[in-house]
Amino acid sequence: MLETDVNETSLSPCLVIGASGFIGRNLVLKLAESGIAVRALTRSGEIKVEHPLVEWVKGDMLDIGTLDRVLENVGSVVQLGTTTKPASSNANIPFDISSNLIGNIRLLEKLAARKGVKFVFISSGGTVYGDPVYVPIKETHPTEPKSSYGITKLAIEKYIAMFSRLYDIDSTILRVSNPFGEYQSYSDGQGVVATFLWRALNDMPIEIWGDGSAVRDYLYVGDVCEAILAALRYRGKEPVFNIGYGKGLSVIEILKGIEETIGFSADVRFLPGRPTDVRVSVLDSSLAQRELGWSAKTSLYEGLQRTAQWMSTLLGRELAQRAEEKRKKSS
């Protein structure tokens, strides 16, 4: 169960790997605002969040020297970094393996030589299970990934379990569903919510793979960060947790929610489905609620509103103004 008498500031400094990514940027800010010092590792070296408690470091997990440097004196590590995406990972499987699996094994070797470092790995609840045998999916569900991305995530999980047994590493794995929110990339087609919102706000057609009936468990990024904080505090024996909202929504339902949020209809085009896409993915997060004391708090529509407001700020226009412009153009 969750150990509630652990002071969050005792976890500092926390090394966040993949700190300049979508979840990473939100997590770095959340940790710093919680009074936890952060060492933020990123391959680009670009500073994404300015805060006196955040130290940005440029480097790569594949480099042994970088690992030695960034792990010095840390109390905890959150591993968010990845070089591939589910939809494209099968196009270059050797790269997926060499750039992700090898780097994580090197990290585990370094952690094995250190004592008392809490390790949290962010896995993929949307890909490791494959097509579900039952819904909602529990952590004990069979794992049959349909993409190299999911297979690699699962392989890393297995190595974490092995290293934790052999070297007494305090590790927790979070299988996160489909996160969305501020700072998510809207140009690479990875996140449905971010991609749809951005294209709608810019009068660009929205492309849906398949008929739009695919169901996913969409989770606001702020709730993901709260789950990571809970995992950093956790001192129990459960190794893996599903982290999801627990309610499935189809792509069409997401589109309708976005149109309701922005106040106008989008131009939608349907494309053939992709073989790597799972038809349904909804997670059972009751174990996280019992052990971590965590559950999702942000509704889809509240999360959509926050994300849309962030995007409208990037565009320099308020949502209401954008909706009015759209109505005038179509009238």
Short mmCIF file of N, CA and C in Angstrom, two decimals, residues 150-294:
data_model
loop_
_atom_site.label_atom_id
_atom_site.label_comp_id
_atom_site.label_asym_id
_atom_site.label_seq_id
_atom_site.Cartn_x
_atom_site.Cartn_y
_atom_site.Cartn_z
N GLY A 150 5.23 -1.83 -28.48
CA GLY A 150 4.67 -2.54 -27.34
C GLY A 150 5.53 -3.69 -26.88
N ILE A 151 6.12 -4.41 -27.82
CA ILE A 151 7.01 -5.53 -27.48
C ILE A 151 8.23 -5.03 -26.73
N THR A 152 8.80 -3.92 -27.20
CA THR A 152 9.98 -3.37 -26.54
C THR A 152 9.65 -2.88 -25.14
N LYS A 153 8.51 -2.21 -24.99
CA LYS A 153 8.09 -1.77 -23.65
C LYS A 153 7.95 -2.98 -22.72
N LEU A 154 7.36 -4.05 -23.22
CA LEU A 154 7.16 -5.24 -22.41
C LEU A 154 8.50 -5.90 -22.06
N ALA A 155 9.42 -5.92 -23.03
CA ALA A 155 10.75 -6.49 -22.76
C ALA A 155 11.47 -5.69 -21.68
N ILE A 156 11.35 -4.37 -21.74
CA ILE A 156 11.97 -3.52 -20.70
C ILE A 156 11.35 -3.84 -19.34
N GLU A 157 10.04 -4.02 -19.31
CA GLU A 157 9.37 -4.40 -18.06
C GLU A 157 9.97 -5.68 -17.49
N LYS A 158 10.20 -6.67 -18.35
CA LYS A 158 10.75 -7.96 -17.90
C LYS A 158 12.17 -7.79 -17.34
N TYR A 159 12.96 -6.96 -18.00
CA TYR A 159 14.31 -6.71 -17.49
C TYR A 159 14.27 -5.95 -16.16
N ILE A 160 13.32 -5.03 -16.02
CA ILE A 160 13.17 -4.33 -14.74
C ILE A 160 12.85 -5.33 -13.63
N ALA A 161 11.94 -6.26 -13.92
CA ALA A 161 11.59 -7.28 -12.92
C ALA A 161 12.81 -8.12 -12.56
N MET A 162 13.59 -8.51 -13.56
CA MET A 162 14.78 -9.32 -13.30
C MET A 162 15.81 -8.57 -12.47
N PHE A 163 16.12 -7.34 -12.86
CA PHE A 163 17.10 -6.55 -12.12
C PHE A 163 16.61 -6.24 -10.71
N SER A 164 15.32 -6.00 -10.56
CA SER A 164 14.77 -5.70 -9.23
C SER A 164 14.91 -6.88 -8.30
N ARG A 165 14.70 -8.09 -8.83
CA ARG A 165 14.86 -9.29 -8.00
C ARG A 165 16.33 -9.53 -7.65
N LEU A 166 17.20 -9.38 -8.64
CA LEU A 166 18.61 -9.70 -8.43
C LEU A 166 19.35 -8.66 -7.60
N TYR A 167 18.98 -7.40 -7.76
CA TYR A 167 19.76 -6.32 -7.14
C TYR A 167 18.94 -5.44 -6.21
N ASP A 168 17.73 -5.87 -5.88
CA ASP A 168 16.90 -5.18 -4.90
C ASP A 168 16.65 -3.72 -5.29
N ILE A 169 16.35 -3.49 -6.56
CA ILE A 169 15.99 -2.15 -7.01
C ILE A 169 14.52 -1.91 -6.67
N ASP A 170 14.23 -0.77 -6.06
CA ASP A 170 12.86 -0.40 -5.72
C ASP A 170 12.21 0.20 -6.98
N SER A 171 11.51 -0.62 -7.73
CA SER A 171 10.98 -0.17 -9.02
C SER A 171 9.47 -0.28 -9.07
N THR A 172 8.85 0.64 -9.82
CA THR A 172 7.41 0.61 -10.06
C THR A 172 7.19 0.92 -11.54
N ILE A 173 6.37 0.10 -12.18
CA ILE A 173 6.05 0.27 -13.60
C ILE A 173 4.62 0.77 -13.72
N LEU A 174 4.44 1.83 -14.50
CA LEU A 174 3.11 2.38 -14.75
C LEU A 174 2.75 2.16 -16.22
N ARG A 175 1.71 1.39 -16.44
CA ARG A 175 1.20 1.20 -17.80
C ARG A 175 0.13 2.25 -18.06
N VAL A 176 0.55 3.34 -18.65
CA VAL A 176 -0.32 4.50 -18.85
C VAL A 176 -1.15 4.31 -20.12
N SER A 177 -2.41 4.73 -20.07
CA SER A 177 -3.31 4.57 -21.20
C SER A 177 -2.99 5.57 -22.31
N ASN A 178 -3.93 6.38 -22.74
CA ASN A 178 -3.72 7.35 -23.82
C ASN A 178 -3.76 8.76 -23.24
N PRO A 179 -2.61 9.30 -22.87
CA PRO A 179 -2.60 10.62 -22.24
C PRO A 179 -2.80 11.74 -23.26
N PHE A 180 -3.35 12.84 -22.80
CA PHE A 180 -3.47 14.04 -23.62
C PHE A 180 -3.39 15.26 -22.73
N GLY A 181 -3.12 16.41 -23.33
CA GLY A 181 -3.06 17.64 -22.55
C GLY A 181 -2.04 18.61 -23.10
N GLU A 182 -1.73 19.62 -22.28
CA GLU A 182 -0.80 20.65 -22.69
C GLU A 182 0.57 20.07 -23.02
N TYR A 183 1.21 20.67 -24.02
CA TYR A 183 2.55 20.33 -24.50
C TYR A 183 2.61 19.05 -25.33
N GLN A 184 1.46 18.41 -25.59
CA GLN A 184 1.50 17.24 -26.45
C GLN A 184 1.73 17.68 -27.90
N SER A 185 2.57 16.93 -28.61
CA SER A 185 2.85 17.26 -30.00
C SER A 185 1.58 17.14 -30.84
N TYR A 186 1.35 18.12 -31.69
CA TYR A 186 0.16 18.13 -32.54
C TYR A 186 0.51 17.97 -34.01
N SER A 187 1.79 17.69 -34.30
CA SER A 187 2.22 17.65 -35.69
C SER A 187 2.69 16.27 -36.16
N ASP A 188 2.85 15.32 -35.23
CA ASP A 188 3.38 14.02 -35.64
C ASP A 188 2.31 12.93 -35.74
N GLY A 189 1.05 13.29 -35.49
CA GLY A 189 -0.03 12.32 -35.63
C GLY A 189 -0.11 11.29 -34.52
N GLN A 190 0.67 11.46 -33.46
CA GLN A 190 0.72 10.48 -32.40
C GLN A 190 -0.49 10.54 -31.48
N GLY A 191 -0.86 11.72 -31.01
CA GLY A 191 -1.97 11.86 -30.08
C GLY A 191 -3.24 12.29 -30.79
N VAL A 192 -4.29 11.49 -30.67
CA VAL A 192 -5.55 11.81 -31.34
C VAL A 192 -6.08 13.16 -30.90
N VAL A 193 -6.13 13.41 -29.59
CA VAL A 193 -6.71 14.65 -29.09
C VAL A 193 -5.94 15.87 -29.58
N ALA A 194 -4.63 15.86 -29.40
CA ALA A 194 -3.82 17.00 -29.80
C ALA A 194 -3.87 17.23 -31.31
N THR A 195 -3.77 16.16 -32.08
CA THR A 195 -3.79 16.27 -33.54
C THR A 195 -5.13 16.81 -34.03
N PHE A 196 -6.22 16.24 -33.52
CA PHE A 196 -7.55 16.68 -33.94
C PHE A 196 -7.80 18.15 -33.56
N LEU A 197 -7.45 18.51 -32.34
CA LEU A 197 -7.67 19.87 -31.88
C LEU A 197 -6.91 20.88 -32.74
N TRP A 198 -5.65 20.60 -32.95
CA TRP A 198 -4.81 21.53 -33.70
C TRP A 198 -5.31 21.70 -35.13
N ARG A 199 -5.65 20.60 -35.76
CA ARG A 199 -6.12 20.68 -37.15
C ARG A 199 -7.46 21.41 -37.24
N ALA A 200 -8.33 21.15 -36.27
CA ALA A 200 -9.63 21.84 -36.27
C ALA A 200 -9.46 23.34 -36.07
N LEU A 201 -8.60 23.73 -35.15
CA LEU A 201 -8.39 25.15 -34.87
C LEU A 201 -7.72 25.87 -36.04
N ASN A 202 -7.06 25.11 -36.92
CA ASN A 202 -6.36 25.71 -38.06
C ASN A 202 -7.05 25.43 -39.39
N ASP A 203 -8.33 25.06 -39.33
CA ASP A 203 -9.11 24.79 -40.55
C ASP A 203 -8.45 23.75 -41.45
N MET A 204 -7.84 22.75 -40.83
CA MET A 204 -7.21 21.67 -41.58
C MET A 204 -8.07 20.41 -41.46
N PRO A 205 -8.12 19.57 -42.48
CA PRO A 205 -8.94 18.35 -42.39
C PRO A 205 -8.41 17.38 -41.34
N ILE A 206 -9.30 16.73 -40.64
CA ILE A 206 -8.95 15.72 -39.64
C ILE A 206 -9.03 14.35 -40.31
N GLU A 207 -7.96 13.58 -40.20
CA GLU A 207 -7.91 12.26 -40.82
C GLU A 207 -8.11 11.18 -39.76
N ILE A 208 -9.09 10.33 -39.99
CA ILE A 208 -9.39 9.24 -39.07
C ILE A 208 -9.05 7.92 -39.74
N TRP A 209 -8.19 7.13 -39.09
CA TRP A 209 -7.82 5.81 -39.61
C TRP A 209 -8.91 4.82 -39.24
N GLY A 210 -9.51 4.19 -40.25
CA GLY A 210 -10.62 3.28 -39.99
C GLY A 210 -11.93 4.03 -39.95
N ASP A 211 -12.95 3.43 -39.32
CA ASP A 211 -14.28 4.03 -39.30
C ASP A 211 -14.56 4.88 -38.07
N GLY A 212 -13.55 5.03 -37.20
CA GLY A 212 -13.73 5.87 -36.02
C GLY A 212 -14.32 5.16 -34.83
N SER A 213 -14.49 3.83 -34.93
CA SER A 213 -15.11 3.07 -33.83
C SER A 213 -14.08 2.57 -32.82
N ALA A 214 -12.78 2.72 -33.12
CA ALA A 214 -11.75 2.26 -32.19
C ALA A 214 -11.89 2.98 -30.84
N VAL A 215 -11.86 2.21 -29.77
CA VAL A 215 -12.11 2.74 -28.43
C VAL A 215 -10.81 2.80 -27.63
N ARG A 216 -10.58 3.94 -26.99
CA ARG A 216 -9.39 4.12 -26.17
C ARG A 216 -9.77 4.71 -24.82
N ASP A 217 -8.82 4.58 -23.90
CA ASP A 217 -8.95 5.10 -22.54
C ASP A 217 -8.12 6.38 -22.48
N TYR A 218 -8.79 7.54 -22.60
CA TYR A 218 -8.08 8.82 -22.67
C TYR A 218 -7.93 9.41 -21.27
N LEU A 219 -6.70 9.85 -20.95
CA LEU A 219 -6.37 10.30 -19.60
C LEU A 219 -5.64 11.63 -19.66
N TYR A 220 -6.11 12.61 -18.90
CA TYR A 220 -5.48 13.94 -18.88
C TYR A 220 -4.10 13.87 -18.24
N VAL A 221 -3.15 14.59 -18.80
CA VAL A 221 -1.75 14.49 -18.39
C VAL A 221 -1.53 14.90 -16.93
N GLY A 222 -2.35 15.80 -16.42
CA GLY A 222 -2.21 16.17 -15.01
C GLY A 222 -2.44 14.99 -14.09
N ASP A 223 -3.38 14.12 -14.46
CA ASP A 223 -3.63 12.90 -13.68
C ASP A 223 -2.47 11.92 -13.81
N VAL A 224 -1.83 11.88 -14.99
CA VAL A 224 -0.65 11.03 -15.17
C VAL A 224 0.46 11.47 -14.22
N CYS A 225 0.68 12.78 -14.13
CA CYS A 225 1.72 13.30 -13.24
C CYS A 225 1.43 12.97 -11.77
N GLU A 226 0.17 13.03 -11.39
CA GLU A 226 -0.20 12.66 -10.02
C GLU A 226 0.09 11.18 -9.77
N ALA A 227 -0.15 10.34 -10.77
CA ALA A 227 0.15 8.91 -10.63
C ALA A 227 1.64 8.68 -10.47
N ILE A 228 2.45 9.43 -11.20
CA ILE A 228 3.91 9.29 -11.08
C ILE A 228 4.38 9.72 -9.69
N LEU A 229 3.82 10.81 -9.18
CA LEU A 229 4.16 11.23 -7.82
C LEU A 229 3.80 10.15 -6.80
N ALA A 230 2.63 9.54 -6.98
CA ALA A 230 2.21 8.47 -6.08
C ALA A 230 3.15 7.27 -6.18
N ALA A 231 3.61 6.97 -7.40
CA ALA A 231 4.53 5.85 -7.59
C ALA A 231 5.89 6.14 -6.95
N LEU A 232 6.34 7.37 -7.00
CA LEU A 232 7.60 7.75 -6.34
C LEU A 232 7.53 7.56 -4.83
N ARG A 233 6.35 7.76 -4.27
CA ARG A 233 6.17 7.59 -2.82
C ARG A 233 5.95 6.13 -2.42
N TYR A 234 5.57 5.29 -3.38
CA TYR A 234 5.14 3.93 -3.09
C TYR A 234 6.28 3.05 -2.59
N ARG A 235 6.01 2.32 -1.52
CA ARG A 235 7.00 1.40 -0.96
C ARG A 235 6.41 0.01 -0.78
N GLY A 236 5.36 -0.29 -1.50
CA GLY A 236 4.72 -1.60 -1.43
C GLY A 236 5.38 -2.59 -2.37
N LYS A 237 4.73 -3.73 -2.57
CA LYS A 237 5.34 -4.84 -3.31
C LYS A 237 4.75 -5.07 -4.69
N GLU A 238 3.68 -4.36 -5.04
CA GLU A 238 3.10 -4.53 -6.38
C GLU A 238 4.03 -3.90 -7.42
N PRO A 239 4.41 -4.63 -8.46
CA PRO A 239 5.40 -4.09 -9.41
C PRO A 239 4.82 -3.29 -10.57
N VAL A 240 3.55 -3.56 -10.95
CA VAL A 240 2.99 -2.97 -12.17
C VAL A 240 1.58 -2.44 -11.89
N PHE A 241 1.32 -1.24 -12.42
CA PHE A 241 0.01 -0.63 -12.26
C PHE A 241 -0.52 -0.10 -13.59
N ASN A 242 -1.79 -0.36 -13.86
CA ASN A 242 -2.48 0.32 -14.94
C ASN A 242 -2.83 1.73 -14.48
N ILE A 243 -2.63 2.69 -15.38
CA ILE A 243 -2.98 4.07 -15.08
C ILE A 243 -3.86 4.59 -16.22
N GLY A 244 -5.17 4.60 -15.99
CA GLY A 244 -6.11 5.03 -17.01
C GLY A 244 -7.34 5.65 -16.39
N TYR A 245 -8.16 6.24 -17.24
CA TYR A 245 -9.40 6.86 -16.74
C TYR A 245 -10.44 5.79 -16.41
N GLY A 246 -10.37 4.67 -17.13
CA GLY A 246 -11.28 3.56 -16.84
C GLY A 246 -12.56 3.57 -17.65
N LYS A 247 -12.67 4.55 -18.57
CA LYS A 247 -13.86 4.61 -19.43
C LYS A 247 -13.40 4.75 -20.86
N GLY A 248 -13.94 3.91 -21.74
CA GLY A 248 -13.54 3.95 -23.13
C GLY A 248 -14.39 4.90 -23.96
N LEU A 249 -13.73 5.60 -24.88
CA LEU A 249 -14.42 6.48 -25.81
C LEU A 249 -13.92 6.19 -27.22
N SER A 250 -14.83 6.18 -28.18
CA SER A 250 -14.43 5.97 -29.56
C SER A 250 -13.81 7.23 -30.14
N VAL A 251 -13.13 7.07 -31.26
CA VAL A 251 -12.53 8.22 -31.93
C VAL A 251 -13.61 9.22 -32.33
N ILE A 252 -14.76 8.72 -32.76
CA ILE A 252 -15.87 9.59 -33.14
C ILE A 252 -16.36 10.38 -31.93
N GLU A 253 -16.43 9.73 -30.77
CA GLU A 253 -16.86 10.43 -29.55
C GLU A 253 -15.86 11.51 -29.15
N ILE A 254 -14.58 11.23 -29.34
CA ILE A 254 -13.56 12.24 -29.06
C ILE A 254 -13.74 13.43 -30.00
N LEU A 255 -13.99 13.14 -31.27
CA LEU A 255 -14.20 14.20 -32.25
C LEU A 255 -15.38 15.07 -31.85
N LYS A 256 -16.47 14.46 -31.44
CA LYS A 256 -17.65 15.22 -31.02
C LYS A 256 -17.34 16.07 -29.79
N GLY A 257 -16.56 15.51 -28.86
CA GLY A 257 -16.17 16.28 -27.68
C GLY A 257 -15.32 17.49 -28.04
N ILE A 258 -14.45 17.31 -29.01
CA ILE A 258 -13.61 18.42 -29.47
C ILE A 258 -14.46 19.50 -30.13
N GLU A 259 -15.40 19.09 -30.98
CA GLU A 259 -16.27 20.05 -31.65
C GLU A 259 -17.12 20.82 -30.65
N GLU A 260 -17.58 20.13 -29.61
CA GLU A 260 -18.34 20.79 -28.56
C GLU A 260 -17.46 21.80 -27.81
N THR A 261 -16.21 21.43 -27.59
CA THR A 261 -15.28 22.29 -26.85
C THR A 261 -14.95 23.56 -27.63
N ILE A 262 -14.68 23.42 -28.93
CA ILE A 262 -14.23 24.57 -29.71
C ILE A 262 -15.40 25.35 -30.30
N GLY A 263 -16.59 24.76 -30.33
CA GLY A 263 -17.77 25.49 -30.76
C GLY A 263 -18.06 25.47 -32.24
N PHE A 264 -17.41 24.61 -33.00
CA PHE A 264 -17.73 24.49 -34.43
C PHE A 264 -17.33 23.11 -34.93
N SER A 265 -17.86 22.73 -36.11
CA SER A 265 -17.61 21.42 -36.69
C SER A 265 -16.28 21.38 -37.43
N ALA A 266 -15.70 20.20 -37.50
CA ALA A 266 -14.42 20.01 -38.19
C ALA A 266 -14.64 19.31 -39.52
N ASP A 267 -13.68 19.47 -40.41
CA ASP A 267 -13.67 18.78 -41.70
C ASP A 267 -13.00 17.42 -41.49
N VAL A 268 -13.75 16.32 -41.69
CA VAL A 268 -13.27 14.98 -41.35
C VAL A 268 -13.14 14.13 -42.61
N ARG A 269 -12.03 13.40 -42.70
CA ARG A 269 -11.80 12.46 -43.80
C ARG A 269 -11.39 11.11 -43.22
N PHE A 270 -11.96 10.04 -43.76
CA PHE A 270 -11.68 8.70 -43.27
C PHE A 270 -10.67 8.00 -44.18
N LEU A 271 -9.69 7.34 -43.55
CA LEU A 271 -8.65 6.60 -44.26
C LEU A 271 -8.71 5.13 -43.86
N PRO A 272 -8.09 4.23 -44.64
CA PRO A 272 -8.09 2.80 -44.27
C PRO A 272 -7.44 2.57 -42.90
N GLY A 273 -7.95 1.60 -42.18
CA GLY A 273 -7.38 1.28 -40.87
C GLY A 273 -5.97 0.74 -40.96
N ARG A 274 -5.24 0.78 -39.82
CA ARG A 274 -3.86 0.30 -39.76
C ARG A 274 -3.78 -1.01 -38.99
N PRO A 275 -2.96 -1.96 -39.44
CA PRO A 275 -2.91 -3.28 -38.79
C PRO A 275 -2.35 -3.24 -37.37
N THR A 276 -1.59 -2.21 -37.03
CA THR A 276 -1.01 -2.14 -35.68
C THR A 276 -1.98 -1.57 -34.65
N ASP A 277 -3.10 -1.02 -35.10
CA ASP A 277 -4.06 -0.40 -34.19
C ASP A 277 -4.87 -1.45 -33.44
N VAL A 278 -4.97 -1.29 -32.13
CA VAL A 278 -5.81 -2.15 -31.30
C VAL A 278 -7.24 -1.59 -31.34
N ARG A 279 -8.23 -2.47 -31.47
CA ARG A 279 -9.61 -1.99 -31.65
C ARG A 279 -10.21 -1.43 -30.37
N VAL A 280 -9.86 -2.01 -29.21
CA VAL A 280 -10.38 -1.54 -27.93
C VAL A 280 -9.27 -1.59 -26.89
N SER A 281 -9.14 -0.53 -26.10
CA SER A 281 -8.18 -0.53 -24.99
C SER A 281 -8.73 0.34 -23.87
N VAL A 282 -9.20 -0.33 -22.82
CA VAL A 282 -9.70 0.36 -21.63
C VAL A 282 -9.09 -0.33 -20.42
N LEU A 283 -8.45 0.43 -19.55
CA LEU A 283 -7.70 -0.15 -18.44
C LEU A 283 -8.50 -0.16 -17.13
N ASP A 284 -8.30 -1.21 -16.37
CA ASP A 284 -8.81 -1.30 -15.00
C ASP A 284 -7.71 -0.80 -14.07
N SER A 285 -7.94 0.34 -13.43
CA SER A 285 -6.91 0.95 -12.57
C SER A 285 -7.23 0.80 -11.09
N SER A 286 -8.05 -0.19 -10.76
CA SER A 286 -8.46 -0.36 -9.36
C SER A 286 -7.28 -0.72 -8.46
N LEU A 287 -6.27 -1.43 -9.00
CA LEU A 287 -5.10 -1.75 -8.19
C LEU A 287 -4.34 -0.48 -7.81
N ALA A 288 -4.22 0.46 -8.73
CA ALA A 288 -3.56 1.73 -8.43
C ALA A 288 -4.35 2.51 -7.39
N GLN A 289 -5.66 2.42 -7.45
CA GLN A 289 -6.48 3.11 -6.46
C GLN A 289 -6.27 2.52 -5.07
N ARG A 290 -6.18 1.20 -4.99
CA ARG A 290 -5.99 0.55 -3.69
C ARG A 290 -4.59 0.76 -3.14
N GLU A 291 -3.58 0.56 -3.98
CA GLU A 291 -2.19 0.56 -3.52
C GLU A 291 -1.53 1.94 -3.52
N LEU A 292 -1.81 2.71 -4.56
CA LEU A 292 -1.17 4.03 -4.69
C LEU A 292 -2.03 5.15 -4.14
N GLY A 293 -3.29 4.86 -3.90
CA GLY A 293 -4.20 5.93 -3.49
C GLY A 293 -4.50 6.89 -4.63
N TRP A 294 -4.38 6.40 -5.86
CA TRP A 294 -4.54 7.26 -7.04
C TRP A 294 -5.78 6.87 -7.84
#
